[in-house]
Amino acid sequence: MTLPHNCGTVAAMSDLKLNRLKKASAEGLILEHFGSCEVPAGCGGVVLRWSRTGQPQRVDFSVYVTGQHTLFVDGEKPEFTRADLAPGPHVLGLILSGLPQDWALYASINLPRREDAHNRLRSEPDGSWRCSVDEPADARWMKPGFDDSGWTPMIGQGAPPAPDPKHGWAQRWLQEKGARRLTIEGQPQALWVRRAFHVGTEGLS
């Protein structure tokens, strides 16, 4: 289980609906929100600003697996479940193991300082989450530019498994954010999962 690293309590921006402008007058406006430890005064807040074209953006990764997993971003293990990523192509890589019979993967890639339709990518059976039951020959599969056309698209098979007593809240949290269950047919011993994505001035894609 991997969840966002939060150092302060931040009100849910989706509930506050602060961005009344809806970017009608300028596509480059971004609504940023900060936790209590991210500003010198020690109090969180929000800022509506122009996008800094070309600057790295903070990206959070949330993953829940009924088993064990290791998370990589562009082939590297992030210190926390976040990374500062430059504009351009990137890859979330997951190695899953110890999967029970009724296993499931839920995941979310999030731009926490944006509050619009392009701030989050969720696990869904749309062909963008691809996997292999065979261990890749090298680490290129975790990096942009890898040809994953021969990999298997993950599917949303069956009802979600019952949340486990210890970490079930994480599954429920991701489901509330719109993440859908991903799995594959059969019972793999291990699984290599790849989700390519792009960071741009308009958000995630």
PDB file of C-alpha atoms in Angstrom:
ATOM      1  CA  MET A   1       0.000   0.000   0.000  1.00  0.00           C
ATOM      2  CA  THR A   2       1.346   3.442  -0.902  1.00  0.00           C
ATOM      3  CA  LEU A   3      -0.448   6.669  -0.100  1.00  0.00           C
ATOM      4  CA  PRO A   4       0.371  10.389  -0.479  1.00  0.00           C
ATOM      5  CA  HIS A   5       2.867  11.906   1.983  1.00  0.00           C
ATOM      6  CA  ASN A   6       1.024  14.731   3.796  1.00  0.00           C
ATOM      7  CA  CYS A   7       2.612  16.895   6.465  1.00  0.00           C
ATOM      8  CA  GLY A   8      -0.377  19.094   7.241  1.00  0.00           C
ATOM      9  CA  THR A   9      -4.130  18.994   7.149  1.00  0.00           C
ATOM     10  CA  VAL A  10      -5.463  20.511   3.939  1.00  0.00           C
ATOM     11  CA  ALA A  11      -9.164  21.003   3.266  1.00  0.00           C
ATOM     12  CA  ALA A  12     -10.487  19.116   0.254  1.00  0.00           C
ATOM     13  CA  MET A  13     -10.234  21.545  -2.617  1.00  0.00           C
ATOM     14  CA  SER A  14     -12.904  19.749  -4.589  1.00  0.00           C
ATOM     15  CA  ASP A  15     -15.350  20.686  -1.845  1.00  0.00           C
ATOM     16  CA  LEU A  16     -14.220  24.300  -1.471  1.00  0.00           C
ATOM     17  CA  LYS A  17     -14.838  25.136  -5.154  1.00  0.00           C
ATOM     18  CA  LEU A  18     -12.545  28.167  -4.882  1.00  0.00           C
ATOM     19  CA  ASN A  19     -11.677  28.442  -8.546  1.00  0.00           C
ATOM     20  CA  ARG A  20     -14.768  30.352  -9.635  1.00  0.00           C
ATOM     21  CA  LEU A  21     -12.958  31.703 -12.679  1.00  0.00           C
ATOM     22  CA  LYS A  22     -13.050  28.274 -14.341  1.00  0.00           C
ATOM     23  CA  LYS A  23     -10.054  29.505 -16.357  1.00  0.00           C
ATOM     24  CA  ALA A  24     -12.483  31.280 -18.665  1.00  0.00           C
ATOM     25  CA  SER A  25     -10.205  34.273 -19.185  1.00  0.00           C
ATOM     26  CA  ALA A  26      -6.824  32.519 -19.148  1.00  0.00           C
ATOM     27  CA  GLU A  27      -5.984  28.871 -19.739  1.00  0.00           C
ATOM     28  CA  GLY A  28      -2.697  29.287 -17.845  1.00  0.00           C
ATOM     29  CA  LEU A  29      -4.230  29.976 -14.437  1.00  0.00           C
ATOM     30  CA  ILE A  30      -3.613  27.285 -11.832  1.00  0.00           C
ATOM     31  CA  LEU A  31      -5.129  26.973  -8.363  1.00  0.00           C
ATOM     32  CA  GLU A  32      -2.385  25.822  -5.975  1.00  0.00           C
ATOM     33  CA  HIS A  33      -2.996  24.685  -2.417  1.00  0.00           C
ATOM     34  CA  PHE A  34      -0.368  24.276   0.269  1.00  0.00           C
ATOM     35  CA  GLY A  35      -0.128  22.323   3.522  1.00  0.00           C
ATOM     36  CA  SER A  36       0.843  23.890   6.833  1.00  0.00           C
ATOM     37  CA  CYS A  37       4.494  22.824   6.511  1.00  0.00           C
ATOM     38  CA  GLU A  38       4.960  24.167   2.984  1.00  0.00           C
ATOM     39  CA  VAL A  39       4.880  27.882   3.835  1.00  0.00           C
ATOM     40  CA  PRO A  40       7.039  29.792   6.369  1.00  0.00           C
ATOM     41  CA  ALA A  41       4.089  31.032   8.419  1.00  0.00           C
ATOM     42  CA  GLY A  42       3.042  27.465   9.147  1.00  0.00           C
ATOM     43  CA  CYS A  43      -0.485  27.819   7.827  1.00  0.00           C
ATOM     44  CA  GLY A  44      -1.839  26.353   4.643  1.00  0.00           C
ATOM     45  CA  GLY A  45      -3.560  28.307   1.936  1.00  0.00           C
ATOM     46  CA  VAL A  46      -4.429  28.644  -1.730  1.00  0.00           C
ATOM     47  CA  VAL A  47      -2.974  30.736  -4.543  1.00  0.00           C
ATOM     48  CA  LEU A  48      -4.373  31.378  -8.012  1.00  0.00           C
ATOM     49  CA  ARG A  49      -1.362  31.983 -10.249  1.00  0.00           C
ATOM     50  CA  TRP A  50      -0.036  31.821 -13.780  1.00  0.00           C
ATOM     51  CA  SER A  51       1.532  28.528 -14.763  1.00  0.00           C
ATOM     52  CA  ARG A  52       5.351  28.553 -14.822  1.00  0.00           C
ATOM     53  CA  THR A  53       5.969  27.002 -18.222  1.00  0.00           C
ATOM     54  CA  GLY A  54       8.816  24.510 -18.215  1.00  0.00           C
ATOM     55  CA  GLN A  55       9.133  24.238 -14.440  1.00  0.00           C
ATOM     56  CA  PRO A  56       8.923  20.846 -12.649  1.00  0.00           C
ATOM     57  CA  GLN A  57       5.595  20.059 -11.024  1.00  0.00           C
ATOM     58  CA  ARG A  58       4.978  17.999  -7.920  1.00  0.00           C
ATOM     59  CA  VAL A  59       3.185  14.738  -8.688  1.00  0.00           C
ATOM     60  CA  ASP A  60       1.737  12.426  -6.020  1.00  0.00           C
ATOM     61  CA  PHE A  61       1.274   8.671  -6.472  1.00  0.00           C
ATOM     62  CA  SER A  62      -1.281   6.618  -4.531  1.00  0.00           C
ATOM     63  CA  VAL A  63      -1.300   2.823  -4.881  1.00  0.00           C
ATOM     64  CA  TYR A  64      -3.194   0.049  -3.121  1.00  0.00           C
ATOM     65  CA  VAL A  65      -2.507  -3.614  -3.919  1.00  0.00           C
ATOM     66  CA  THR A  66      -3.826  -6.724  -2.187  1.00  0.00           C
ATOM     67  CA  GLY A  67      -0.280  -8.045  -2.028  1.00  0.00           C
ATOM     68  CA  GLN A  68       3.166  -6.467  -2.092  1.00  0.00           C
ATOM     69  CA  HIS A  69       4.409  -3.868  -4.537  1.00  0.00           C
ATOM     70  CA  THR A  70       7.418  -1.717  -5.361  1.00  0.00           C
ATOM     71  CA  LEU A  71       6.870   1.681  -6.979  1.00  0.00           C
ATOM     72  CA  PHE A  72       9.156   3.369  -9.514  1.00  0.00           C
ATOM     73  CA  VAL A  73       8.956   6.701 -11.318  1.00  0.00           C
ATOM     74  CA  ASP A  74      11.027   6.778 -14.505  1.00  0.00           C
ATOM     75  CA  GLY A  75      13.052   3.856 -13.182  1.00  0.00           C
ATOM     76  CA  GLU A  76      13.823   5.426  -9.792  1.00  0.00           C
ATOM     77  CA  LYS A  77      12.315   4.769  -6.371  1.00  0.00           C
ATOM     78  CA  PRO A  78      10.983   8.105  -5.061  1.00  0.00           C
ATOM     79  CA  GLU A  79      11.910   9.027  -1.490  1.00  0.00           C
ATOM     80  CA  PHE A  80       8.245   9.475  -0.686  1.00  0.00           C
ATOM     81  CA  THR A  81       5.158   8.823  -2.806  1.00  0.00           C
ATOM     82  CA  ARG A  82       5.773  12.038  -4.711  1.00  0.00           C
ATOM     83  CA  ALA A  83       8.217  13.353  -7.284  1.00  0.00           C
ATOM     84  CA  ASP A  84       9.021  16.693  -8.920  1.00  0.00           C
ATOM     85  CA  LEU A  85       8.669  15.996 -12.634  1.00  0.00           C
ATOM     86  CA  ALA A  86       9.632  18.202 -15.563  1.00  0.00           C
ATOM     87  CA  PRO A  87       7.154  18.696 -18.408  1.00  0.00           C
ATOM     88  CA  GLY A  88       7.179  15.762 -20.783  1.00  0.00           C
ATOM     89  CA  PRO A  89       6.684  11.974 -20.807  1.00  0.00           C
ATOM     90  CA  HIS A  90       7.047   9.883 -17.652  1.00  0.00           C
ATOM     91  CA  VAL A  91       6.288   6.348 -16.458  1.00  0.00           C
ATOM     92  CA  LEU A  92       4.849   4.908 -13.252  1.00  0.00           C
ATOM     93  CA  GLY A  93       6.224   1.390 -12.850  1.00  0.00           C
ATOM     94  CA  LEU A  94       4.984  -1.198 -10.358  1.00  0.00           C
ATOM     95  CA  ILE A  95       6.283  -4.648  -9.482  1.00  0.00           C
ATOM     96  CA  LEU A  96       3.545  -6.711  -7.808  1.00  0.00           C
ATOM     97  CA  SER A  97       4.170  -9.916  -5.861  1.00  0.00           C
ATOM     98  CA  GLY A  98       2.530 -12.105  -3.239  1.00  0.00           C
ATOM     99  CA  LEU A  99      -0.851 -11.689  -4.905  1.00  0.00           C
ATOM    100  CA  PRO A 100      -3.741 -13.617  -3.338  1.00  0.00           C
ATOM    101  CA  GLN A 101      -6.370 -15.342  -5.439  1.00  0.00           C
ATOM    102  CA  ASP A 102      -8.801 -12.416  -5.435  1.00  0.00           C
ATOM    103  CA  TRP A 103      -6.291  -9.618  -5.871  1.00  0.00           C
ATOM    104  CA  ALA A 104      -6.735  -6.073  -7.104  1.00  0.00           C
ATOM    105  CA  LEU A 105      -4.802  -2.926  -7.935  1.00  0.00           C
ATOM    106  CA  TYR A 106      -6.049   0.613  -7.359  1.00  0.00           C
ATOM    107  CA  ALA A 107      -3.928   3.632  -8.241  1.00  0.00           C
ATOM    108  CA  SER A 108      -3.992   7.381  -8.789  1.00  0.00           C
ATOM    109  CA  ILE A 109      -1.502   9.874 -10.251  1.00  0.00           C
ATOM    110  CA  ASN A 110      -2.257  13.366  -8.995  1.00  0.00           C
ATOM    111  CA  LEU A 111      -1.137  16.979  -9.402  1.00  0.00           C
ATOM    112  CA  PRO A 112      -2.043  18.146  -5.869  1.00  0.00           C
ATOM    113  CA  ARG A 113      -1.651  21.847  -6.615  1.00  0.00           C
ATOM    114  CA  ARG A 114      -4.141  21.866  -9.467  1.00  0.00           C
ATOM    115  CA  GLU A 115      -7.883  21.768  -9.084  1.00  0.00           C
ATOM    116  CA  ASP A 116      -9.343  21.048 -12.505  1.00  0.00           C
ATOM    117  CA  ALA A 117     -10.309  18.191 -14.789  1.00  0.00           C
ATOM    118  CA  HIS A 118      -6.686  17.417 -15.695  1.00  0.00           C
ATOM    119  CA  ASN A 119      -5.122  17.056 -12.249  1.00  0.00           C
ATOM    120  CA  ARG A 120      -5.594  13.298 -11.780  1.00  0.00           C
ATOM    121  CA  LEU A 121      -5.151  10.014 -13.654  1.00  0.00           C
ATOM    122  CA  ARG A 122      -6.933   7.049 -12.098  1.00  0.00           C
ATOM    123  CA  SER A 123      -6.650   3.322 -12.551  1.00  0.00           C
ATOM    124  CA  GLU A 124      -9.247   2.262 -15.100  1.00  0.00           C
ATOM    125  CA  PRO A 125      -9.476  -0.492 -17.729  1.00  0.00           C
ATOM    126  CA  ASP A 126      -8.920   1.824 -20.687  1.00  0.00           C
ATOM    127  CA  GLY A 127      -5.779   0.176 -22.079  1.00  0.00           C
ATOM    128  CA  SER A 128      -3.370   2.706 -20.565  1.00  0.00           C
ATOM    129  CA  TRP A 129      -2.391   0.406 -17.666  1.00  0.00           C
ATOM    130  CA  ARG A 130      -0.377  -2.423 -19.203  1.00  0.00           C
ATOM    131  CA  CYS A 131       1.373  -5.393 -17.623  1.00  0.00           C
ATOM    132  CA  SER A 132       3.572  -8.432 -18.183  1.00  0.00           C
ATOM    133  CA  VAL A 133       3.730 -11.725 -16.287  1.00  0.00           C
ATOM    134  CA  ASP A 134       7.280 -12.230 -17.573  1.00  0.00           C
ATOM    135  CA  GLU A 135      10.106 -10.303 -15.943  1.00  0.00           C
ATOM    136  CA  PRO A 136      11.476  -7.688 -18.364  1.00  0.00           C
ATOM    137  CA  ALA A 137      15.047  -8.152 -19.543  1.00  0.00           C
ATOM    138  CA  ASP A 138      16.175  -4.775 -18.179  1.00  0.00           C
ATOM    139  CA  ALA A 139      14.948  -1.520 -16.637  1.00  0.00           C
ATOM    140  CA  ARG A 140      13.902   0.112 -19.909  1.00  0.00           C
ATOM    141  CA  TRP A 141      10.278  -0.882 -19.266  1.00  0.00           C
ATOM    142  CA  MET A 142      10.155   1.673 -16.427  1.00  0.00           C
ATOM    143  CA  LYS A 143      11.189   4.578 -18.639  1.00  0.00           C
ATOM    144  CA  PRO A 144       9.597   6.675 -21.389  1.00  0.00           C
ATOM    145  CA  GLY A 145       9.981   5.432 -24.938  1.00  0.00           C
ATOM    146  CA  PHE A 146       9.616   1.737 -24.147  1.00  0.00           C
ATOM    147  CA  ASP A 147       7.418  -0.175 -26.607  1.00  0.00           C
ATOM    148  CA  ASP A 148       4.731  -1.807 -24.455  1.00  0.00           C
ATOM    149  CA  SER A 149       2.465  -2.729 -27.371  1.00  0.00           C
ATOM    150  CA  GLY A 150       3.124  -6.406 -26.629  1.00  0.00           C
ATOM    151  CA  TRP A 151       2.096  -6.041 -22.995  1.00  0.00           C
ATOM    152  CA  THR A 152      -1.364  -7.012 -21.740  1.00  0.00           C
ATOM    153  CA  PRO A 153      -3.915  -4.267 -21.003  1.00  0.00           C
ATOM    154  CA  MET A 154      -5.244  -4.645 -17.475  1.00  0.00           C
ATOM    155  CA  ILE A 155      -8.965  -5.252 -17.088  1.00  0.00           C
ATOM    156  CA  GLY A 156     -11.634  -4.408 -14.534  1.00  0.00           C
ATOM    157  CA  GLN A 157     -12.812  -7.953 -13.918  1.00  0.00           C
ATOM    158  CA  GLY A 158     -15.378  -8.769 -11.245  1.00  0.00           C
ATOM    159  CA  ALA A 159     -16.490  -6.962  -8.115  1.00  0.00           C
ATOM    160  CA  PRO A 160     -13.920  -5.276  -5.861  1.00  0.00           C
ATOM    161  CA  PRO A 161     -12.536  -7.586  -3.176  1.00  0.00           C
ATOM    162  CA  ALA A 162     -13.587  -6.984   0.401  1.00  0.00           C
ATOM    163  CA  PRO A 163     -11.216  -4.450   2.011  1.00  0.00           C
ATOM    164  CA  ASP A 164      -8.694  -6.082   4.305  1.00  0.00           C
ATOM    165  CA  PRO A 165      -9.033  -5.146   7.995  1.00  0.00           C
ATOM    166  CA  LYS A 166      -5.690  -3.326   8.208  1.00  0.00           C
ATOM    167  CA  HIS A 167      -5.532  -1.301   4.996  1.00  0.00           C
ATOM    168  CA  GLY A 168      -9.107  -1.339   3.714  1.00  0.00           C
ATOM    169  CA  TRP A 169      -9.424   2.408   4.258  1.00  0.00           C
ATOM    170  CA  ALA A 170      -6.822   2.958   1.507  1.00  0.00           C
ATOM    171  CA  GLN A 171      -8.892   0.985  -0.994  1.00  0.00           C
ATOM    172  CA  ARG A 172     -12.017   2.937  -0.060  1.00  0.00           C
ATOM    173  CA  TRP A 173     -10.139   6.259  -0.318  1.00  0.00           C
ATOM    174  CA  LEU A 174      -8.956   5.494  -3.847  1.00  0.00           C
ATOM    175  CA  GLN A 175     -12.404   4.288  -4.886  1.00  0.00           C
ATOM    176  CA  GLU A 176     -13.868   7.572  -3.642  1.00  0.00           C
ATOM    177  CA  LYS A 177     -11.347   9.384  -5.855  1.00  0.00           C
ATOM    178  CA  GLY A 178     -12.643   7.462  -8.873  1.00  0.00           C
ATOM    179  CA  ALA A 179      -9.987   4.751  -9.119  1.00  0.00           C
ATOM    180  CA  ARG A 180     -11.297   1.450 -10.483  1.00  0.00           C
ATOM    181  CA  ARG A 181     -10.135  -2.059  -9.791  1.00  0.00           C
ATOM    182  CA  LEU A 182      -7.529  -3.452 -12.172  1.00  0.00           C
ATOM    183  CA  THR A 183      -6.525  -7.084 -12.531  1.00  0.00           C
ATOM    184  CA  ILE A 184      -5.815  -9.678 -15.244  1.00  0.00           C
ATOM    185  CA  GLU A 185      -7.150 -13.111 -16.053  1.00  0.00           C
ATOM    186  CA  GLY A 186      -5.425 -15.985 -14.308  1.00  0.00           C
ATOM    187  CA  GLN A 187      -3.354 -16.041 -11.148  1.00  0.00           C
ATOM    188  CA  PRO A 188       0.100 -14.496 -11.672  1.00  0.00           C
ATOM    189  CA  GLN A 189       2.938 -15.106  -9.238  1.00  0.00           C
ATOM    190  CA  ALA A 190       4.295 -11.650 -10.007  1.00  0.00           C
ATOM    191  CA  LEU A 191       3.323  -8.824 -12.309  1.00  0.00           C
ATOM    192  CA  TRP A 192       5.129  -5.883 -13.914  1.00  0.00           C
ATOM    193  CA  VAL A 193       2.787  -2.923 -14.445  1.00  0.00           C
ATOM    194  CA  ARG A 194       3.458   0.149 -16.553  1.00  0.00           C
ATOM    195  CA  ARG A 195       1.478   3.391 -16.866  1.00  0.00           C
ATOM    196  CA  ALA A 196       2.949   6.004 -19.218  1.00  0.00           C
ATOM    197  CA  PHE A 197       1.756   9.576 -18.686  1.00  0.00           C
ATOM    198  CA  HIS A 198       2.609  13.131 -19.698  1.00  0.00           C
ATOM    199  CA  VAL A 199       3.071  16.228 -17.539  1.00  0.00           C
ATOM    200  CA  GLY A 200       2.159  19.432 -19.362  1.00  0.00           C
ATOM    201  CA  THR A 201       0.975  22.971 -18.771  1.00  0.00           C
ATOM    202  CA  GLU A 202      -2.596  21.736 -19.143  1.00  0.00           C
ATOM    203  CA  GLY A 203      -2.132  19.011 -16.513  1.00  0.00           C
ATOM    204  CA  LEU A 204      -1.767  15.242 -16.767  1.00  0.00           C
ATOM    205  CA  SER A 205      -2.538  13.098 -19.776  1.00  0.00           C
TER     206      SER A 205
END
